[in-house]
């Protein structure tokens, strides 16, 4: 059995998906340890999984909250520049701190989130096998395929390809500070030229939470790229979902809508208020899950505005199975869970890969889109009514739901990892090398 090290951005949603994968690896007899700044340990709640803190000197306890706040609201160019600087600082710290930690812990292989370049860089530098996990939209580049952060649709034309090329150049320029950190550490580790996330992916196995039928039509994905669908805990029942008690008593005969903006965007009271007013206008039952972003006073205000229930966390998959529609920021986890439950989506993309998820959702025909900044409660109400009344979404959701069900999820991801790495513990590898 092997000891896996997990390297991922210190964001709740990324850690939860990877914790599901880690739990399945532990169940098969492996050992798993997450490595990051001290504060990231709070995102793990499975006692079987280890955590090793690094970088306390530059990323001390208590400093992650400010980083998360900036990431949740990147805003204009100056704020976005600071978010990119945070990203570059994290990659730099991990590239400097991980080698000694990995050696001390006796880690045999790395599970590297695509959104943290340090995982692949350090693994390559130490000549450790590693797999890449796309918890957000894949960063793999291909001519004509818009980057995950881009809001526009796929277009199989020369105009579409020029748009992708131009937007990619702008993105790479904006990400220059992060690219320079990647390039510097690639040189320090004696690797070839690298300057972006897609340069740091595994040559052995790349695993995505998406399904092929949802993404834009890729033609150049490597043979070792695998769509497995959502990474969720394999355990079933109440123990697998600590929020099962929050499932509301939904009345029959009246539409039920779920609204969630994810863990990073859950503090957007004004947007939730517009959603609540829209739902009151349409006479639907509304459950709002704000992921701890609102206080009791704001919860009461949302109920007065039209929300039927307001809570911090809800059993998302169970709620989506019951819901007639979901209003979301277009985060990958909510969108994929909605597709699995055959629930149409009103996307209000905010940041990161939300615009790309919304664009792919429209391409697949499983929902509608509105501006989180400018959509009034009336606009939200009209689009919600279309979601509830238009039968055209159902067959497309049914087809995509089947694709998610067949993709294999966490169990298939573990199969792929074990097959691709063919791991022996580090001590056995050293003995083989000596022989």
Coordinates of C-alpha atoms in Angstrom, one line a residue:
X1 CA 0.0 0.0 0.0
X2 CA 1.2 3.6 -0.7
X3 CA 1.3 6.9 1.1
X4 CA -0.3 9.7 -1.0
X5 CA 0.4 13.4 -0.5
X6 CA -2.4 15.7 -1.6
X7 CA -1.6 19.2 -2.9
X8 CA -4.5 21.5 -3.7
X9 CA -5.6 25.1 -3.3
X10 CA -6.7 26.0 0.2
X11 CA -10.4 26.3 -0.8
X12 CA -13.2 24.4 0.9
X13 CA -14.8 22.9 -2.3
X14 CA -11.5 21.6 -3.6
X15 CA -10.7 20.0 -0.2
X16 CA -14.1 18.4 0.0
X17 CA -13.9 16.7 -3.4
X18 CA -10.4 15.5 -2.7
X19 CA -11.4 14.3 0.8
X20 CA -13.9 12.0 -0.9
X21 CA -11.2 10.6 -3.1
X22 CA -8.8 10.3 -0.2
X23 CA -11.4 8.5 1.9
X24 CA -11.8 5.9 -0.9
X25 CA -8.1 5.4 -1.1
X26 CA -7.9 4.9 2.7
X27 CA -10.7 2.4 2.5
X28 CA -8.5 0.4 0.1
X29 CA -5.6 0.4 2.5
X30 CA -3.6 3.4 1.4
X31 CA -2.5 6.3 3.6
X32 CA -3.3 9.9 2.6
X33 CA -1.9 13.2 3.9
X34 CA -2.9 16.7 2.8
X35 CA -0.1 19.3 2.8
X36 CA -0.7 23.0 3.0
X37 CA -0.7 26.1 5.2
X38 CA -1.9 25.5 8.7
X39 CA -5.4 27.0 8.3
X40 CA -6.3 24.5 5.6
X41 CA -6.6 21.7 8.1
X42 CA -10.0 23.1 9.1
X43 CA -11.4 21.9 5.7
X44 CA -10.9 18.3 6.6
X45 CA -13.3 16.4 8.9
X46 CA -12.3 12.7 8.2
X47 CA -10.1 11.5 11.0
X48 CA -8.6 8.8 8.8
X49 CA -6.9 11.4 6.6
X50 CA -3.7 13.1 7.7
X51 CA -2.7 16.8 7.4
X52 CA 0.8 18.2 7.5
X53 CA 1.2 22.0 7.9
X54 CA 3.9 23.8 5.9
X55 CA 4.8 27.4 5.4
X56 CA 3.7 28.8 8.8
X57 CA 6.5 31.4 8.5
X58 CA 5.0 33.1 5.5
X59 CA 1.4 31.8 5.7
X60 CA 0.7 31.8 9.5
X61 CA -2.4 30.6 11.2
X62 CA -5.2 33.1 10.9
X63 CA -4.1 34.4 7.5
X64 CA -6.3 32.3 5.2
X65 CA -9.5 34.1 5.9
X66 CA -8.3 37.3 4.2
X67 CA -7.1 35.3 1.2
X68 CA -10.6 33.6 1.0
X69 CA -12.3 37.0 1.2
X70 CA -10.2 38.4 -1.6
X71 CA -10.8 35.3 -3.8
X72 CA -14.6 35.5 -3.2
X73 CA -14.7 39.1 -4.4
X74 CA -11.9 39.7 -6.9
X75 CA -13.7 42.8 -8.3
X76 CA -11.7 45.2 -10.5
X77 CA -8.1 45.0 -11.8
X78 CA -6.4 45.9 -8.5
X79 CA -8.3 43.3 -6.5
X80 CA -7.8 40.7 -9.2
X81 CA -4.1 41.5 -9.2
X82 CA -4.0 40.8 -5.4
X83 CA -5.9 37.5 -5.9
X84 CA -3.3 36.4 -8.5
X85 CA -0.5 37.5 -6.1
X86 CA -2.1 35.3 -3.4
X87 CA -2.1 32.4 -5.9
X88 CA 1.6 33.0 -6.8
X89 CA 2.6 33.3 -3.1
X90 CA 0.9 30.0 -2.3
X91 CA 2.6 28.2 -5.2
X92 CA 6.0 29.7 -4.3
X93 CA 5.6 28.7 -0.6
X94 CA 4.6 25.1 -1.5
X95 CA 7.4 24.7 -4.0
X96 CA 9.9 25.7 -1.3
X97 CA 8.4 23.8 1.6
X98 CA 7.0 20.6 0.1
X99 CA 10.2 18.7 -0.8
X100 CA 11.5 18.4 2.7
X101 CA 8.0 17.6 4.1
X102 CA 7.5 14.9 1.4
X103 CA 10.8 13.3 2.2
X104 CA 10.2 13.4 6.0
X105 CA 6.7 11.9 5.6
X106 CA 7.9 9.1 3.2
X107 CA 5.3 10.0 0.6
X108 CA 5.2 7.7 -2.4
X109 CA 3.0 9.7 -4.8
X110 CA 1.2 13.0 -5.2
X111 CA -2.4 13.8 -6.0
X112 CA -2.2 17.2 -7.5
X113 CA -5.2 19.5 -8.0
X114 CA -4.8 21.1 -11.4
X115 CA -5.4 24.6 -9.9
X116 CA -2.2 24.4 -7.7
X117 CA 0.9 24.1 -9.9
X118 CA 3.1 23.2 -7.0
X119 CA 1.8 19.6 -6.9
X120 CA 3.0 18.7 -10.4
X121 CA 6.2 20.8 -10.2
X122 CA 7.4 19.3 -6.9
X123 CA 6.4 15.8 -7.9
X124 CA 8.4 16.1 -11.2
X125 CA 11.3 17.7 -9.4
X126 CA 11.5 14.8 -6.9
X127 CA 10.8 12.3 -9.6
X128 CA 7.6 11.1 -7.8
X129 CA 4.7 9.7 -9.7
X130 CA 1.6 11.9 -9.6
X131 CA -1.9 12.3 -10.9
X132 CA -3.7 15.5 -11.8
X133 CA -7.3 16.1 -10.6
X134 CA -9.5 18.8 -12.2
X135 CA -11.9 19.7 -9.4
X136 CA -12.8 22.8 -11.4
X137 CA -13.1 22.9 -15.2
X138 CA -10.0 21.3 -16.7
X139 CA -7.2 23.7 -17.5
X140 CA -6.1 21.5 -20.4
X141 CA -5.7 23.7 -23.5
X142 CA -6.8 23.0 -26.9
X143 CA -7.2 25.2 -30.0
X144 CA -10.7 26.6 -30.2
X145 CA -11.8 25.6 -26.7
X146 CA -12.4 28.7 -24.5
X147 CA -10.5 28.7 -21.2
X148 CA -12.5 27.9 -18.0
X149 CA -12.6 31.5 -17.0
X150 CA -14.1 32.7 -20.3
X151 CA -17.8 33.4 -20.6
X152 CA -18.3 32.9 -24.3
X153 CA -19.6 29.9 -26.1
X154 CA -17.7 27.3 -28.2
X155 CA -17.8 28.2 -31.9
X156 CA -16.3 25.9 -34.6
X157 CA -15.1 28.6 -36.9
X158 CA -12.1 30.7 -37.7
X159 CA -13.7 33.6 -35.8
X160 CA -14.2 31.4 -32.7
X161 CA -10.6 30.2 -32.8
X162 CA -9.3 33.8 -33.0
X163 CA -11.5 34.8 -30.1
X164 CA -10.0 31.9 -28.0
X165 CA -6.4 32.8 -29.0
X166 CA -6.9 36.5 -28.2
X167 CA -8.6 35.8 -24.8
X168 CA -5.9 33.3 -23.9
X169 CA -3.1 35.8 -24.6
X170 CA -4.9 38.4 -22.3
X171 CA -5.3 35.7 -19.6
X172 CA -1.7 34.7 -19.7
X173 CA -0.6 38.3 -19.5
X174 CA -2.8 38.9 -16.4
X175 CA -1.5 35.7 -14.8
X176 CA 2.1 36.8 -15.4
X177 CA 3.1 36.9 -11.7
X178 CA 2.0 33.3 -11.2
X179 CA 3.6 32.2 -14.5
X180 CA 6.9 33.6 -13.3
X181 CA 6.8 31.7 -10.1
X182 CA 6.1 28.5 -12.1
X183 CA 9.0 29.2 -14.5
X184 CA 11.4 30.0 -11.6
X185 CA 10.7 26.8 -9.7
X186 CA 10.7 24.7 -12.9
X187 CA 14.2 25.9 -13.5
X188 CA 15.2 25.3 -9.9
X189 CA 14.0 21.7 -10.1
X190 CA 15.8 21.2 -13.4
X191 CA 12.7 20.8 -15.4
X192 CA 11.9 22.0 -18.9
X193 CA 10.3 25.5 -19.5
X194 CA 7.0 25.9 -17.8
X195 CA 4.9 29.0 -17.2
X196 CA 1.2 28.0 -16.6
X197 CA -1.0 25.6 -14.9
X198 CA -1.5 23.4 -18.0
X199 CA 2.3 22.9 -18.1
X200 CA 2.2 21.1 -14.8
X201 CA -0.2 18.2 -15.5
X202 CA 0.5 14.5 -15.0
X203 CA 1.8 12.3 -17.9
X204 CA 0.3 9.3 -16.1
X205 CA -3.3 10.2 -15.3
X206 CA -5.5 13.3 -15.4
X207 CA -9.0 13.0 -13.8
X208 CA -11.8 15.4 -14.2
X209 CA -15.1 15.8 -12.2
X210 CA -16.9 16.7 -15.5
X211 CA -18.3 14.3 -18.1
X212 CA -17.3 14.4 -21.7
X213 CA -20.9 15.2 -22.8
X214 CA -21.0 18.3 -20.7
X215 CA -17.7 19.9 -21.9
X216 CA -17.2 21.6 -25.2
X217 CA -16.1 19.1 -27.9
X218 CA -12.5 18.4 -27.2
X219 CA -10.5 16.6 -29.9
X220 CA -7.0 16.6 -28.5
X221 CA -7.4 15.4 -24.9
X222 CA -4.5 13.0 -24.0
X223 CA -5.2 9.3 -23.8
X224 CA -4.6 9.4 -20.0
X225 CA -7.4 12.1 -19.5
X226 CA -10.5 10.6 -17.8
X227 CA -13.9 12.1 -17.2
X228 CA -15.2 10.4 -14.1
X229 CA -17.9 12.8 -12.9
X230 CA -18.4 14.2 -9.4
X231 CA -16.1 13.1 -6.6
X232 CA -18.4 12.3 -3.7
X233 CA -18.1 10.2 -0.6
X234 CA -18.8 6.5 -1.3
X235 CA -20.5 6.0 2.1
X236 CA -24.3 6.3 2.0
X237 CA -26.9 7.4 4.5
X238 CA -27.1 10.1 7.1
X239 CA -23.5 9.6 8.2
X240 CA -22.3 10.6 4.8
X241 CA -24.2 13.9 4.9
X242 CA -24.0 15.8 8.2
X243 CA -26.7 18.2 7.0
X244 CA -29.4 15.6 6.3
X245 CA -31.4 17.1 9.2
X246 CA -31.8 20.4 7.2
X247 CA -34.0 18.8 4.5
X248 CA -37.2 20.9 4.5
X249 CA -40.7 19.6 4.6
X250 CA -41.6 20.6 1.0
X251 CA -45.3 20.9 0.3
X252 CA -46.7 19.0 -2.7
X253 CA -48.4 20.9 -5.5
X254 CA -46.2 24.0 -5.4
X255 CA -42.8 24.3 -7.1
X256 CA -39.7 24.0 -5.0
X257 CA -36.5 26.0 -5.8
X258 CA -33.1 25.6 -4.2
X259 CA -30.7 28.6 -4.2
X260 CA -27.0 28.3 -3.3
X261 CA -24.0 30.4 -4.2
X262 CA -21.4 28.0 -2.8
X263 CA -19.0 28.3 0.1
X264 CA -17.1 31.4 -1.1
X265 CA -20.0 33.5 -2.4
X266 CA -22.5 32.7 0.3
X267 CA -22.3 36.2 1.9
X268 CA -23.9 38.0 -1.0
X269 CA -27.1 39.0 0.8
X270 CA -28.2 41.4 -1.9
X271 CA -28.2 38.7 -4.6
X272 CA -30.0 36.3 -2.3
X273 CA -32.6 39.0 -1.6
X274 CA -33.3 39.4 -5.3
X275 CA -33.7 35.7 -5.7
X276 CA -36.1 35.6 -2.7
X277 CA -38.2 38.3 -4.2
X278 CA -38.3 36.6 -7.5
X279 CA -39.5 33.4 -5.9
X280 CA -42.2 35.2 -4.0
X281 CA -43.3 36.8 -7.3
X282 CA -43.6 33.3 -8.9
X283 CA -45.2 31.7 -5.8
X284 CA -42.6 29.0 -5.3
X285 CA -41.1 27.5 -2.2
X286 CA -37.5 28.6 -1.8
X287 CA -34.7 27.0 0.2
X288 CA -31.6 29.3 0.6
X289 CA -28.3 27.7 1.7
X290 CA -25.7 30.4 2.4
X291 CA -22.9 28.2 3.6
X292 CA -22.4 30.3 6.7
X293 CA -22.0 33.6 4.8
X294 CA -25.0 35.4 6.5
X295 CA -26.0 36.2 10.0
X296 CA -29.3 35.6 11.8
X297 CA -30.6 39.1 11.0
X298 CA -29.9 38.6 7.3
X299 CA -31.6 35.2 7.4
X300 CA -34.8 36.8 8.8
X301 CA -34.6 39.5 6.1
X302 CA -34.5 36.8 3.4
X303 CA -37.6 35.1 4.9
X304 CA -39.4 38.4 4.8
X305 CA -38.3 38.9 1.2
X306 CA -39.8 35.6 0.1
X307 CA -37.6 32.7 1.2
X308 CA -39.5 29.8 2.7
X309 CA -36.4 28.3 4.5
X310 CA -32.9 29.7 5.1
X311 CA -30.0 27.7 6.5
X312 CA -26.2 27.7 6.4
X313 CA -25.9 24.2 4.8
X314 CA -28.3 21.8 3.3
X315 CA -28.1 18.2 2.1
X316 CA -27.4 19.4 -1.5
X317 CA -27.9 16.2 -3.4
X318 CA -31.1 15.2 -1.6
X319 CA -32.5 18.8 -2.0
X320 CA -31.7 18.8 -5.7
X321 CA -33.4 15.4 -6.2
X322 CA -36.6 17.1 -4.8
X323 CA -36.2 20.6 -6.4
X324 CA -37.9 21.7 -9.6
X325 CA -35.1 24.2 -10.3
X326 CA -31.8 25.5 -8.8
X327 CA -30.4 29.0 -8.8
X328 CA -26.7 28.9 -8.5
X329 CA -23.4 30.7 -9.1
X330 CA -22.5 27.9 -11.6
X331 CA -19.9 26.3 -9.3
X332 CA -18.8 22.9 -10.6
X333 CA -20.2 20.9 -7.7
X334 CA -23.7 22.4 -7.7
X335 CA -24.0 22.2 -11.5
X336 CA -22.9 18.6 -11.6
X337 CA -25.1 17.6 -8.7
X338 CA -28.0 19.4 -10.4
X339 CA -27.4 17.5 -13.7
X340 CA -27.2 14.2 -11.8
X341 CA -30.6 15.0 -10.2
X342 CA -32.0 16.2 -13.6
X343 CA -32.8 19.6 -12.1
X344 CA -32.7 22.6 -14.5
X345 CA -30.3 25.5 -13.5
X346 CA -30.4 29.2 -13.5
X347 CA -26.8 30.3 -13.5
X348 CA -25.6 33.6 -12.0
X349 CA -21.8 33.2 -12.6
X350 CA -19.6 35.3 -10.4
X351 CA -15.8 34.5 -10.7
X352 CA -13.2 31.9 -11.5
X353 CA -14.6 29.1 -13.7
X354 CA -18.2 30.1 -13.1
X355 CA -18.5 31.8 -16.5
X356 CA -17.0 28.8 -18.3
X357 CA -19.4 26.5 -16.4
X358 CA -22.4 28.6 -17.4
X359 CA -21.2 28.7 -21.0
X360 CA -21.0 24.9 -21.1
X361 CA -24.3 24.6 -19.3
X362 CA -26.0 26.7 -22.1
X363 CA -24.2 24.6 -24.7
X364 CA -25.6 21.5 -23.2
X365 CA -29.1 23.0 -23.0
X366 CA -29.7 22.2 -19.3
X367 CA -30.3 25.7 -18.0
X368 CA -30.4 29.5 -18.4
X369 CA -28.0 32.3 -17.6
X370 CA -28.3 35.8 -16.0
X371 CA -26.0 38.5 -14.8
X372 CA -25.4 38.3 -11.0
X373 CA -24.7 42.1 -11.1
X374 CA -27.5 43.4 -13.2
X375 CA -30.4 40.8 -13.1
X376 CA -33.3 42.3 -11.3
X377 CA -35.8 40.2 -9.3
X378 CA -38.1 40.5 -12.3
X379 CA -35.5 39.1 -14.7
X380 CA -34.7 36.3 -12.3
X381 CA -38.5 35.5 -11.9
X382 CA -39.0 35.4 -15.7
X383 CA -36.1 33.1 -16.3
X384 CA -37.1 30.9 -13.3
X385 CA -40.6 30.6 -14.7
X386 CA -39.2 29.4 -18.1
X387 CA -37.1 26.8 -16.3
X388 CA -40.3 25.6 -14.5
X389 CA -42.6 25.6 -17.5
X390 CA -40.4 24.7 -20.5
X391 CA -40.3 20.9 -21.1
X392 CA -37.3 21.2 -23.4
X393 CA -34.8 21.0 -20.6
X394 CA -35.9 17.6 -19.4
X395 CA -34.6 15.3 -22.2
X396 CA -31.2 17.0 -22.2
X397 CA -30.9 16.7 -18.4
X398 CA -32.0 13.1 -18.7
X399 CA -29.2 12.3 -21.2
X400 CA -26.6 14.2 -19.2
X401 CA -27.7 12.6 -15.9
X402 CA -27.2 9.2 -17.5
X403 CA -23.7 10.2 -18.5
X404 CA -22.9 11.3 -15.0
X405 CA -24.2 8.0 -13.6
X406 CA -22.1 6.0 -16.0
X407 CA -18.9 8.0 -15.5
X408 CA -17.9 6.1 -12.4
X409 CA -17.2 8.9 -9.9
X410 CA -14.9 8.4 -6.9
X411 CA -14.6 4.6 -7.3
X412 CA -13.5 4.8 -10.9
X413 CA -11.0 7.6 -10.0
X414 CA -9.4 5.4 -7.4
X415 CA -9.2 2.5 -10.0
X416 CA -7.5 4.9 -12.4
X417 CA -5.0 6.1 -9.8
X418 CA -4.0 2.6 -8.7
X419 CA -3.7 1.4 -12.3
X420 CA -1.7 4.4 -13.5
X421 CA 0.8 4.6 -10.7
X422 CA 1.3 0.9 -10.0
X423 CA 2.7 2.0 -6.7
X424 CA 5.1 0.3 -4.4
X425 CA 6.0 2.0 -1.2
X426 CA 9.0 4.2 -1.3
X427 CA 11.3 1.8 0.6
X428 CA 10.6 -0.9 -2.0
X429 CA 11.4 1.5 -4.9
X430 CA 14.7 2.4 -3.3
X431 CA 15.6 -1.2 -2.9
X432 CA 14.8 -1.9 -6.6
X433 CA 16.9 1.1 -7.6
X434 CA 19.8 0.0 -5.5
X435 CA 19.6 -3.5 -7.0

